[in-house]
mmCIF file of C-alpha atoms in Angstrom:
data_model
loop_
_atom_site.group_PDB
_atom_site.id
_atom_site.type_symbol
_atom_site.label_atom_id
_atom_site.label_comp_id
_atom_site.label_asym_id
_atom_site.label_seq_id
_atom_site.Cartn_x
_atom_site.Cartn_y
_atom_site.Cartn_z
ATOM 1 C CA MET A 19 124.610 -61.575 173.359
ATOM 2 C CA LYS A 20 125.803 -59.629 176.391
ATOM 3 C CA TYR A 21 128.444 -61.704 178.118
ATOM 4 C CA LEU A 22 131.941 -62.770 177.126
ATOM 5 C CA ASP A 23 131.342 -66.509 177.499
ATOM 6 C CA GLU A 24 128.604 -66.343 174.894
ATOM 7 C CA PHE A 25 131.184 -65.339 172.281
ATOM 8 C CA SER A 26 132.898 -68.711 172.808
ATOM 9 C CA ASN A 27 129.724 -70.817 172.588
ATOM 10 C CA PRO A 28 130.715 -74.055 170.762
ATOM 11 C CA ASP A 29 127.222 -74.659 169.364
ATOM 12 C CA LEU A 30 127.089 -71.219 167.797
ATOM 13 C CA ALA A 31 130.645 -71.676 166.538
ATOM 14 C CA ALA A 32 129.630 -74.956 164.857
ATOM 15 C CA LYS A 33 126.707 -73.220 163.134
ATOM 16 C CA LEU A 34 128.953 -70.457 161.838
ATOM 17 C CA LEU A 35 131.454 -73.024 160.569
ATOM 18 C CA ASP A 36 128.652 -74.886 158.788
ATOM 19 C CA GLN A 37 127.573 -71.643 157.131
ATOM 20 C CA ILE A 38 131.151 -70.891 156.064
ATOM 21 C CA ARG A 39 131.516 -74.378 154.553
ATOM 22 C CA ALA A 40 128.190 -74.020 152.759
ATOM 23 C CA VAL A 41 129.205 -70.836 150.938
ATOM 24 C CA THR A 42 132.836 -71.712 150.180
ATOM 25 C CA THR A 43 133.430 -72.963 146.628
ATOM 26 C CA ARG A 44 136.956 -71.677 145.897
ATOM 27 C CA ARG A 45 140.295 -71.128 147.604
ATOM 28 C CA TRP A 46 140.577 -67.833 149.467
ATOM 29 C CA ALA A 47 143.399 -66.154 151.404
ATOM 30 C CA ILE A 48 142.212 -63.840 154.187
ATOM 31 C CA MET A 49 144.524 -61.709 156.317
ATOM 32 C CA GLU A 50 143.657 -60.910 159.920
ATOM 33 C CA VAL A 51 145.421 -57.622 160.550
ATOM 34 C CA CYS A 52 145.668 -57.716 164.336
ATOM 35 C CA GLY A 53 148.029 -59.841 166.395
ATOM 36 C CA GLY A 54 145.327 -60.265 169.021
ATOM 37 C CA GLN A 55 143.150 -61.885 166.374
ATOM 38 C CA THR A 56 146.077 -64.116 165.353
ATOM 39 C CA HIS A 57 146.464 -65.392 168.909
ATOM 40 C CA SER A 58 142.742 -66.055 169.174
ATOM 41 C CA ILE A 59 142.760 -67.943 165.865
ATOM 42 C CA ILE A 60 145.710 -70.129 166.859
ATOM 43 C CA ARG A 61 144.631 -70.599 170.482
ATOM 44 C CA HIS A 62 141.164 -71.810 169.521
ATOM 45 C CA GLY A 63 142.290 -73.706 166.416
ATOM 46 C CA ILE A 64 139.990 -71.677 164.197
ATOM 47 C CA ASP A 65 142.306 -72.003 161.200
ATOM 48 C CA GLN A 66 142.195 -75.809 161.576
ATOM 49 C CA LEU A 67 138.397 -75.867 161.753
ATOM 50 C CA LEU A 68 137.856 -73.828 158.610
ATOM 51 C CA PRO A 69 137.363 -75.470 155.203
ATOM 52 C CA ASN A 70 140.661 -76.416 153.562
ATOM 53 C CA GLU A 71 139.978 -73.838 150.873
ATOM 54 C CA ILE A 72 140.334 -70.946 153.361
ATOM 55 C CA GLU A 73 143.807 -69.861 154.414
ATOM 56 C CA MET A 74 144.308 -67.356 157.212
ATOM 57 C CA ILE A 75 147.341 -65.133 156.635
ATOM 58 C CA HIS A 76 148.769 -63.453 159.721
ATOM 59 C CA GLY A 77 149.242 -59.719 159.279
ATOM 60 C CA PRO A 78 151.556 -57.055 160.736
ATOM 61 C CA GLY A 79 149.142 -55.936 163.442
ATOM 62 C CA CYS A 80 151.413 -56.611 166.426
ATOM 63 C CA PRO A 81 152.670 -53.233 167.712
ATOM 64 C CA VAL A 82 155.719 -54.662 169.469
ATOM 65 C CA CYS A 83 156.663 -56.720 166.413
ATOM 66 C CA VAL A 84 156.682 -53.845 163.935
ATOM 67 C CA THR A 85 158.676 -51.472 166.158
ATOM 68 C CA PRO A 86 161.936 -51.081 164.173
ATOM 69 C CA LEU A 87 165.211 -52.389 165.514
ATOM 70 C CA GLU A 88 166.687 -48.899 165.361
ATOM 71 C CA VAL A 89 163.932 -47.605 167.659
ATOM 72 C CA ILE A 90 164.705 -50.393 170.136
ATOM 73 C CA ASP A 91 168.372 -49.350 170.021
ATOM 74 C CA LYS A 92 167.351 -45.742 170.630
ATOM 75 C CA ALA A 93 165.383 -46.891 173.674
ATOM 76 C CA LEU A 94 168.402 -48.850 174.930
ATOM 77 C CA ALA A 95 170.708 -45.853 174.499
ATOM 78 C CA ILE A 96 168.356 -43.531 176.362
ATOM 79 C CA ALA A 97 167.599 -46.029 179.139
ATOM 80 C CA ALA A 98 171.334 -46.498 179.825
ATOM 81 C CA ARG A 99 171.917 -42.802 180.474
ATOM 82 C CA PRO A 100 172.588 -41.689 184.052
ATOM 83 C CA GLY A 101 169.732 -39.734 185.581
ATOM 84 C CA VAL A 102 167.093 -41.242 183.282
ATOM 85 C CA ILE A 103 164.103 -43.259 184.450
ATOM 86 C CA PHE A 104 162.953 -45.221 181.413
ATOM 87 C CA CYS A 105 159.325 -46.416 181.578
ATOM 88 C CA SER A 106 157.699 -48.994 179.319
ATOM 89 C CA PHE A 107 154.992 -51.591 179.133
ATOM 90 C CA GLY A 108 156.380 -54.972 180.141
ATOM 91 C CA ASP A 109 156.255 -56.622 176.715
ATOM 92 C CA MET A 110 158.942 -54.272 175.370
ATOM 93 C CA LEU A 111 161.597 -55.258 177.910
ATOM 94 C CA ARG A 112 162.543 -58.514 176.185
ATOM 95 C CA VAL A 113 162.413 -57.279 172.603
ATOM 96 C CA PRO A 114 165.958 -57.702 171.285
ATOM 97 C CA GLY A 115 167.953 -54.749 170.046
ATOM 98 C CA SER A 116 171.200 -55.094 168.130
ATOM 99 C CA SER A 117 173.077 -56.514 171.123
ATOM 100 C CA LYS A 118 170.826 -56.505 174.199
ATOM 101 C CA ASP A 119 167.347 -55.730 175.505
ATOM 102 C CA LEU A 120 165.931 -53.464 178.200
ATOM 103 C CA PHE A 121 166.250 -56.214 180.798
ATOM 104 C CA HIS A 122 170.011 -56.204 180.169
ATOM 105 C CA VAL A 123 170.110 -52.433 180.568
ATOM 106 C CA LYS A 124 168.251 -52.822 183.850
ATOM 107 C CA SER A 125 170.668 -55.530 185.044
ATOM 108 C CA GLU A 126 173.567 -53.200 184.230
ATOM 109 C CA GLY A 127 172.169 -50.509 186.505
ATOM 110 C CA GLY A 128 169.760 -48.631 184.266
ATOM 111 C CA ASP A 129 166.574 -47.410 185.935
ATOM 112 C CA VAL A 130 164.066 -49.247 183.744
ATOM 113 C CA ARG A 131 160.533 -49.498 185.122
ATOM 114 C CA VAL A 132 157.403 -51.335 183.980
ATOM 115 C CA VAL A 133 154.276 -49.182 184.069
ATOM 116 C CA TYR A 134 150.676 -49.939 183.177
ATOM 117 C CA SER A 135 149.777 -46.539 181.753
ATOM 118 C CA PRO A 136 151.735 -43.622 180.287
ATOM 119 C CA LEU A 137 150.118 -41.497 182.991
ATOM 120 C CA ASP A 138 152.002 -43.639 185.531
ATOM 121 C CA ALA A 139 155.218 -42.433 183.907
ATOM 122 C CA LEU A 140 154.028 -38.837 184.131
ATOM 123 C CA ASN A 141 153.359 -39.313 187.858
ATOM 124 C CA ILE A 142 156.897 -40.690 188.264
ATOM 125 C CA ALA A 143 158.216 -37.539 186.574
ATOM 126 C CA ARG A 144 156.204 -35.350 188.908
ATOM 127 C CA ASP A 145 157.490 -37.280 191.941
ATOM 128 C CA ASN A 146 161.124 -37.127 190.739
ATOM 129 C CA PRO A 147 161.727 -33.560 189.545
ATOM 130 C CA ASP A 148 165.517 -34.079 189.637
ATOM 131 C CA ARG A 149 165.360 -37.003 187.144
ATOM 132 C CA GLN A 150 164.430 -37.240 183.484
ATOM 133 C CA VAL A 151 161.559 -39.661 182.773
ATOM 134 C CA VAL A 152 161.004 -41.183 179.328
ATOM 135 C CA PHE A 153 158.005 -43.272 178.302
ATOM 136 C CA PHE A 154 158.329 -45.671 175.375
ATOM 137 C CA GLY A 155 155.222 -44.883 173.318
ATOM 138 C CA ILE A 156 154.619 -47.578 170.713
ATOM 139 C CA GLY A 157 151.630 -49.102 169.013
ATOM 140 C CA PHE A 158 148.813 -48.570 166.579
ATOM 141 C CA GLU A 159 145.925 -46.129 166.735
ATOM 142 C CA THR A 160 144.602 -47.993 169.775
ATOM 143 C CA THR A 161 147.293 -46.932 172.251
ATOM 144 C CA ALA A 162 148.092 -43.550 170.727
ATOM 145 C CA PRO A 163 145.300 -41.517 172.410
ATOM 146 C CA ALA A 164 146.555 -42.311 175.926
ATOM 147 C CA ASN A 165 150.091 -41.341 174.944
ATOM 148 C CA ALA A 166 148.824 -38.143 173.334
ATOM 149 C CA MET A 167 146.842 -37.302 176.457
ATOM 150 C CA THR A 168 149.952 -37.809 178.610
ATOM 151 C CA VAL A 169 152.023 -35.377 176.555
ATOM 152 C CA TYR A 170 149.116 -32.922 176.574
ATOM 153 C CA GLN A 171 148.915 -33.169 180.377
ATOM 154 C CA ALA A 172 152.683 -32.776 180.762
ATOM 155 C CA LYS A 173 152.544 -29.520 178.813
ATOM 156 C CA ARG A 174 149.430 -28.308 180.630
ATOM 157 C CA LEU A 175 150.934 -29.041 184.060
ATOM 158 C CA GLY A 176 154.374 -27.698 183.169
ATOM 159 C CA ILE A 177 156.164 -31.000 183.836
ATOM 160 C CA GLU A 178 159.369 -30.486 181.858
ATOM 161 C CA ASN A 179 161.316 -33.593 182.932
ATOM 162 C CA PHE A 180 159.052 -35.916 180.932
ATOM 163 C CA SER A 181 159.446 -36.984 177.306
ATOM 164 C CA LEU A 182 158.038 -39.578 174.921
ATOM 165 C CA LEU A 183 159.966 -41.908 172.617
ATOM 166 C CA VAL A 184 157.414 -42.247 169.824
ATOM 167 C CA SER A 185 156.985 -45.210 167.490
ATOM 168 C CA HIS A 186 153.313 -45.077 166.523
ATOM 169 C CA VAL A 187 152.127 -46.660 163.278
ATOM 170 C CA LEU A 188 148.871 -46.583 161.312
ATOM 171 C CA VAL A 189 146.964 -49.544 159.890
ATOM 172 C CA PRO A 190 145.470 -48.245 156.593
ATOM 173 C CA PRO A 191 148.837 -47.342 154.977
ATOM 174 C CA ALA A 192 150.142 -50.802 155.946
ATOM 175 C CA ILE A 193 147.191 -52.434 154.194
ATOM 176 C CA ALA A 194 147.992 -50.406 151.086
ATOM 177 C CA ALA A 195 151.662 -51.434 151.282
ATOM 178 C CA ILE A 196 150.710 -55.104 151.593
ATOM 179 C CA MET A 197 148.370 -54.920 148.614
ATOM 180 C CA GLU A 198 151.005 -53.188 146.468
ATOM 181 C CA SER A 199 153.676 -55.778 147.207
ATOM 182 C CA PRO A 200 154.465 -57.944 144.134
ATOM 183 C CA SER A 201 154.290 -61.064 146.326
ATOM 184 C CA CYS A 202 150.898 -60.250 147.868
ATOM 185 C CA ARG A 203 148.443 -63.153 148.088
ATOM 186 C CA VAL A 204 145.840 -61.437 150.281
ATOM 187 C CA GLN A 205 142.301 -61.400 148.891
ATOM 188 C CA ALA A 206 140.430 -59.964 151.877
ATOM 189 C CA PHE A 207 141.024 -58.444 155.322
ATOM 190 C CA LEU A 208 139.640 -58.828 158.816
ATOM 191 C CA ALA A 209 140.133 -55.283 160.107
ATOM 192 C CA ALA A 210 141.107 -54.704 163.738
ATOM 193 C CA GLY A 211 138.099 -53.783 165.834
ATOM 194 C CA HIS A 212 139.975 -51.875 168.523
ATOM 195 C CA VAL A 213 141.711 -49.649 165.964
ATOM 196 C CA CYS A 214 138.363 -48.843 164.369
ATOM 197 C CA SER A 215 136.820 -48.135 167.785
ATOM 198 C CA VAL A 216 139.208 -45.163 167.966
ATOM 199 C CA MET A 217 139.523 -44.053 164.350
ATOM 200 C CA GLY A 218 136.193 -45.146 162.902
ATOM 201 C CA THR A 219 135.790 -46.836 159.540
ATOM 202 C CA GLU A 220 135.951 -44.021 156.975
ATOM 203 C CA GLU A 221 139.472 -44.881 155.743
ATOM 204 C CA TYR A 222 138.570 -48.445 154.751
ATOM 205 C CA PRO A 223 135.943 -48.194 151.968
ATOM 206 C CA PRO A 224 138.398 -46.391 149.631
ATOM 207 C CA LEU A 225 140.983 -49.130 150.269
ATOM 208 C CA ALA A 226 138.427 -51.861 149.595
ATOM 209 C CA ALA A 227 137.408 -50.181 146.341
ATOM 210 C CA LYS A 228 140.960 -49.401 145.161
ATOM 211 C CA TYR A 229 142.354 -52.888 145.756
ATOM 212 C CA LYS A 230 139.097 -54.783 145.200
ATOM 213 C CA VAL A 231 139.270 -56.619 148.542
ATOM 214 C CA PRO A 232 136.478 -57.130 151.072
ATOM 215 C CA MET A 233 137.169 -55.694 154.524
ATOM 216 C CA VAL A 234 135.220 -56.773 157.584
ATOM 217 C CA VAL A 235 135.773 -55.062 160.944
ATOM 218 C CA THR A 236 136.029 -57.881 163.454
ATOM 219 C CA GLY A 237 136.437 -58.432 167.191
ATOM 220 C CA PHE A 238 138.674 -60.876 169.009
ATOM 221 C CA GLU A 239 136.539 -63.650 170.465
ATOM 222 C CA PRO A 240 136.018 -66.906 168.523
ATOM 223 C CA LEU A 241 132.502 -66.034 167.361
ATOM 224 C CA ASP A 242 133.621 -62.531 166.380
ATOM 225 C CA ILE A 243 136.309 -63.971 164.149
ATOM 226 C CA LEU A 244 134.113 -66.677 162.651
ATOM 227 C CA GLU A 245 131.402 -64.131 161.868
ATOM 228 C CA GLY A 246 134.011 -61.900 160.254
ATOM 229 C CA ILE A 247 135.259 -64.803 158.140
ATOM 230 C CA ARG A 248 131.689 -65.774 157.191
ATOM 231 C CA ARG A 249 130.909 -62.269 155.960
ATOM 232 C CA THR A 250 134.234 -62.055 154.165
ATOM 233 C CA VAL A 251 133.723 -65.341 152.291
ATOM 234 C CA ILE A 252 130.202 -64.326 151.265
ATOM 235 C CA GLN A 253 131.646 -61.158 149.704
ATOM 236 C CA LEU A 254 134.486 -63.032 148.024
ATOM 237 C CA GLU A 255 132.163 -65.618 146.511
ATOM 238 C CA ALA A 256 129.852 -62.862 145.255
ATOM 239 C CA GLY A 257 132.676 -60.786 143.787
ATOM 240 C CA LYS A 258 131.999 -57.875 146.153
ATOM 241 C CA PHE A 259 134.583 -55.689 147.881
ATOM 242 C CA GLU A 260 132.926 -53.580 150.551
ATOM 243 C CA LEU A 261 133.482 -52.602 154.151
ATOM 244 C CA GLU A 262 131.285 -54.342 156.721
ATOM 245 C CA ASN A 263 131.194 -53.731 160.451
ATOM 246 C CA ALA A 264 130.827 -57.065 162.251
ATOM 247 C CA TYR A 265 131.809 -55.496 165.593
ATOM 248 C CA PRO A 266 129.053 -52.920 166.184
ATOM 249 C CA ARG A 267 129.084 -53.351 169.954
ATOM 250 C CA ALA A 268 132.446 -51.555 170.008
ATOM 251 C CA VAL A 269 132.860 -49.771 166.660
ATOM 252 C CA GLN A 270 130.943 -46.779 165.386
ATOM 253 C CA ALA A 271 131.520 -45.256 161.960
ATOM 254 C CA ALA A 272 132.898 -42.036 163.479
ATOM 255 C CA GLY A 273 135.087 -43.809 166.016
ATOM 256 C CA ASN A 274 135.879 -41.830 169.157
ATOM 257 C CA PRO A 275 135.711 -38.113 168.282
ATOM 258 C CA ALA A 276 137.390 -36.951 171.510
ATOM 259 C CA ALA A 277 140.322 -39.330 171.023
ATOM 260 C CA ARG A 278 140.704 -38.313 167.388
ATOM 261 C CA ALA A 279 140.749 -34.623 168.343
ATOM 262 C CA MET A 280 143.503 -35.285 170.886
ATOM 263 C CA LEU A 281 145.519 -37.176 168.274
ATOM 264 C CA ARG A 282 145.192 -34.314 165.775
ATOM 265 C CA ASP A 283 146.430 -31.850 168.388
ATOM 266 C CA VAL A 284 149.449 -33.780 169.662
ATOM 267 C CA PHE A 285 150.650 -35.740 166.606
ATOM 268 C CA ASP A 286 151.455 -35.128 162.952
ATOM 269 C CA VAL A 287 151.396 -37.895 160.333
ATOM 270 C CA THR A 288 154.855 -38.919 159.148
ATOM 271 C CA ASP A 289 156.692 -41.651 157.237
ATOM 272 C CA ARG A 290 157.527 -44.622 159.463
ATOM 273 C CA ALA A 291 159.796 -47.649 159.153
ATOM 274 C CA TRP A 292 158.185 -50.986 160.085
ATOM 275 C CA ARG A 293 160.376 -53.747 161.433
ATOM 276 C CA GLY A 294 160.887 -56.393 158.772
ATOM 277 C CA ILE A 295 158.875 -54.433 156.199
ATOM 278 C CA GLY A 296 160.667 -51.142 155.674
ATOM 279 C CA MET A 297 159.568 -47.567 155.191
ATOM 280 C CA ILE A 298 155.865 -46.993 154.550
ATOM 281 C CA PRO A 299 154.984 -43.408 153.584
ATOM 282 C CA GLN A 300 152.611 -41.520 155.891
ATOM 283 C CA SER A 301 152.172 -44.595 158.085
ATOM 284 C CA GLY A 302 152.924 -43.211 161.523
ATOM 285 C CA TRP A 303 152.796 -40.327 163.923
ATOM 286 C CA LYS A 304 155.377 -37.984 165.378
ATOM 287 C CA LEU A 305 154.920 -35.258 167.967
ATOM 288 C CA SER A 306 153.643 -32.058 166.403
ATOM 289 C CA GLU A 307 155.627 -28.823 166.572
ATOM 290 C CA ARG A 308 153.654 -27.655 169.619
ATOM 291 C CA TYR A 309 154.929 -30.640 171.607
ATOM 292 C CA GLN A 310 158.457 -31.121 170.239
ATOM 293 C CA ASP A 311 159.966 -30.220 173.613
ATOM 294 C CA TYR A 312 158.639 -33.601 174.783
ATOM 295 C CA ASP A 313 160.245 -35.608 171.969
ATOM 296 C CA ALA A 314 162.827 -37.964 173.504
ATOM 297 C CA GLU A 315 164.581 -38.504 170.154
ATOM 298 C CA LEU A 316 165.333 -34.790 169.939
ATOM 299 C CA ARG A 317 166.084 -34.391 173.640
ATOM 300 C CA TYR A 318 168.677 -37.173 173.614
ATOM 301 C CA SER A 319 169.943 -36.731 170.025
ATOM 302 C CA VAL A 320 169.347 -40.323 168.929
ATOM 303 C CA SER A 321 167.540 -39.605 165.658
ATOM 304 C CA ASP A 322 170.315 -40.821 163.361
ATOM 305 C CA MET A 323 170.794 -44.372 164.647
ATOM 306 C CA HIS A 324 170.656 -47.116 161.980
ATOM 307 C CA THR A 325 170.860 -50.879 162.422
ATOM 308 C CA ASP A 326 170.805 -54.213 160.556
ATOM 309 C CA GLU A 327 168.345 -57.028 161.231
ATOM 310 C CA SER A 328 169.368 -60.583 162.103
ATOM 311 C CA SER A 329 170.431 -62.453 158.973
ATOM 312 C CA ILE A 330 168.598 -65.659 159.959
ATOM 313 C CA CYS A 331 165.395 -64.167 161.413
ATOM 314 C CA ARG A 332 162.531 -64.136 158.896
ATOM 315 C CA SER A 333 160.091 -62.171 161.055
ATOM 316 C CA GLY A 334 159.700 -59.592 158.306
ATOM 317 C CA GLU A 335 158.269 -62.248 155.999
ATOM 318 C CA VAL A 336 156.003 -63.431 158.817
ATOM 319 C CA LEU A 337 154.746 -59.885 159.339
ATOM 320 C CA GLN A 338 153.985 -59.526 155.629
ATOM 321 C CA GLY A 339 152.100 -62.823 155.595
ATOM 322 C CA LEU A 340 154.580 -64.387 153.157
ATOM 323 C CA ILE A 341 155.426 -67.337 155.421
ATOM 324 C CA LYS A 342 154.030 -68.966 158.553
ATOM 325 C CA PRO A 343 156.285 -68.867 161.642
ATOM 326 C CA HIS A 344 157.233 -72.551 161.498
ATOM 327 C CA GLU A 345 158.482 -72.098 157.929
ATOM 328 C CA CYS A 346 161.454 -70.152 159.324
ATOM 329 C CA ALA A 347 164.434 -72.476 159.831
ATOM 330 C CA ALA A 348 165.339 -70.743 163.119
ATOM 331 C CA PHE A 349 161.851 -71.144 164.620
ATOM 332 C CA GLY A 350 161.951 -73.229 167.804
ATOM 333 C CA LYS A 351 165.689 -73.778 167.404
ATOM 334 C CA GLU A 352 167.924 -70.705 167.460
ATOM 335 C CA CYS A 353 164.792 -68.632 168.108
ATOM 336 C CA THR A 354 162.607 -69.386 171.152
ATOM 337 C CA PRO A 355 160.765 -67.208 173.696
ATOM 338 C CA ARG A 356 163.783 -67.550 176.007
ATOM 339 C CA ASN A 357 166.224 -66.611 173.253
ATOM 340 C CA PRO A 358 164.268 -64.591 170.675
ATOM 341 C CA LEU A 359 165.839 -63.386 167.459
ATOM 342 C CA GLY A 360 162.914 -61.155 166.575
ATOM 343 C CA ALA A 361 160.028 -59.354 168.216
ATOM 344 C CA THR A 362 157.445 -61.738 166.741
ATOM 345 C CA MET A 363 158.710 -64.383 169.194
ATOM 346 C CA VAL A 364 158.562 -61.994 172.183
ATOM 347 C CA SER A 365 155.330 -60.084 171.974
ATOM 348 C CA SER A 366 152.110 -61.367 173.484
ATOM 349 C CA GLU A 367 150.559 -60.636 170.067
ATOM 350 C CA GLY A 368 153.393 -61.977 167.913
ATOM 351 C CA ALA A 369 152.591 -64.749 165.442
ATOM 352 C CA CYS A 370 155.798 -66.675 166.236
ATOM 353 C CA ALA A 371 155.001 -66.558 169.953
ATOM 354 C CA ALA A 372 151.467 -67.819 169.258
ATOM 355 C CA TYR A 373 152.732 -70.753 167.192
ATOM 356 C CA TYR A 374 155.290 -71.639 169.869
ATOM 357 C CA LEU A 375 152.878 -71.224 172.796
ATOM 358 C CA TYR A 376 150.136 -73.315 171.193
ATOM 359 C CA ARG A 377 152.585 -75.932 169.917
ATOM 360 C CA ARG A 378 152.328 -75.323 166.191
ATOM 361 C CA LEU A 379 155.959 -76.358 165.937
ATOM 362 C CA ASP A 380 156.071 -78.461 162.788
ATOM 363 C CA LEU A 381 155.304 -77.745 159.167
ATOM 364 C CA PRO A 382 152.067 -79.224 157.829
ATOM 365 C CA ALA A 383 152.764 -82.402 155.835
ATOM 366 C CA GLU A 384 151.838 -80.844 152.492
ATOM 367 C CA VAL A 385 154.318 -77.980 153.091
ATOM 368 C CA ALA A 386 157.095 -80.118 154.555
ATOM 369 C CA HIS A 387 157.064 -82.427 151.520
ATOM 370 C CA ALA A 388 156.441 -79.815 148.861
#
């Protein structure tokens, strides 16, 4: 298949569903890691078409959702400073901090700008040498290379009024943390294809072997996801736990060597806190010593900020796959896209936003009456 529409072909989808039903004999819980996959599953009703024995658990693979509250507050503090132009992708502007979001900072006079690339922020810095420009660099391994390249270019070009507020996180340590949780129910993973297109697949076979869980690298279209589920169920039923690449049109075993080299140069691996989950050792990146002059946390002395999450928001449990969004009592009531309590209701990849957008507002009957 060559064209996008072919990956939504209903006849092929029906055949894959028939094959999944034919091989399924037991109950299985499969986690899709990526928020983009979650939205595709909910949008197309894939979870409702699967055999009742298969449960899809929504993972922490939404970069906006796992950005810690304290990092949001650091962004708010920096963006409110006179003389600062604070640049971000649009989906971060409505993510709530402790008391406000970036839209509120903008309405109060802060110079907050939406950009479509970190290099746009670097161009703003070059065009405004009398202002400080900060780019909010969040996300998984997918977005990190562009942010690394921007810092590299800033240093190469001698642009000193640019800095990066870094909150990058890594998928494999999160998978390990999920599997080591006492409440874990996950028996297999659909790995995020775009992450693997950058980093390759070498980190996943050891995880599959250690935790005895199948892992299938999967894309984002309906047929991609169904094929990933089909391969996963076949492994589960056979008692296997291997890595399979069901997304070969985008993912190679070695990933993108040029991007990985840039990441090694600009970033060092560090411990990172995940919103709603907590600290995961060696699960993120920070700017390496060569590029510390471009670290916004150090430049603006905001490293020691600490915050408390909302007492009624259960987004952390959603991110860990412990509950579905509509099992939170605040979902659709105190917490809506217009008045979000947590990032999972804001982000375009958030599970709560997907359930609200596609009208999964009520608990299934068997849960509601349990």
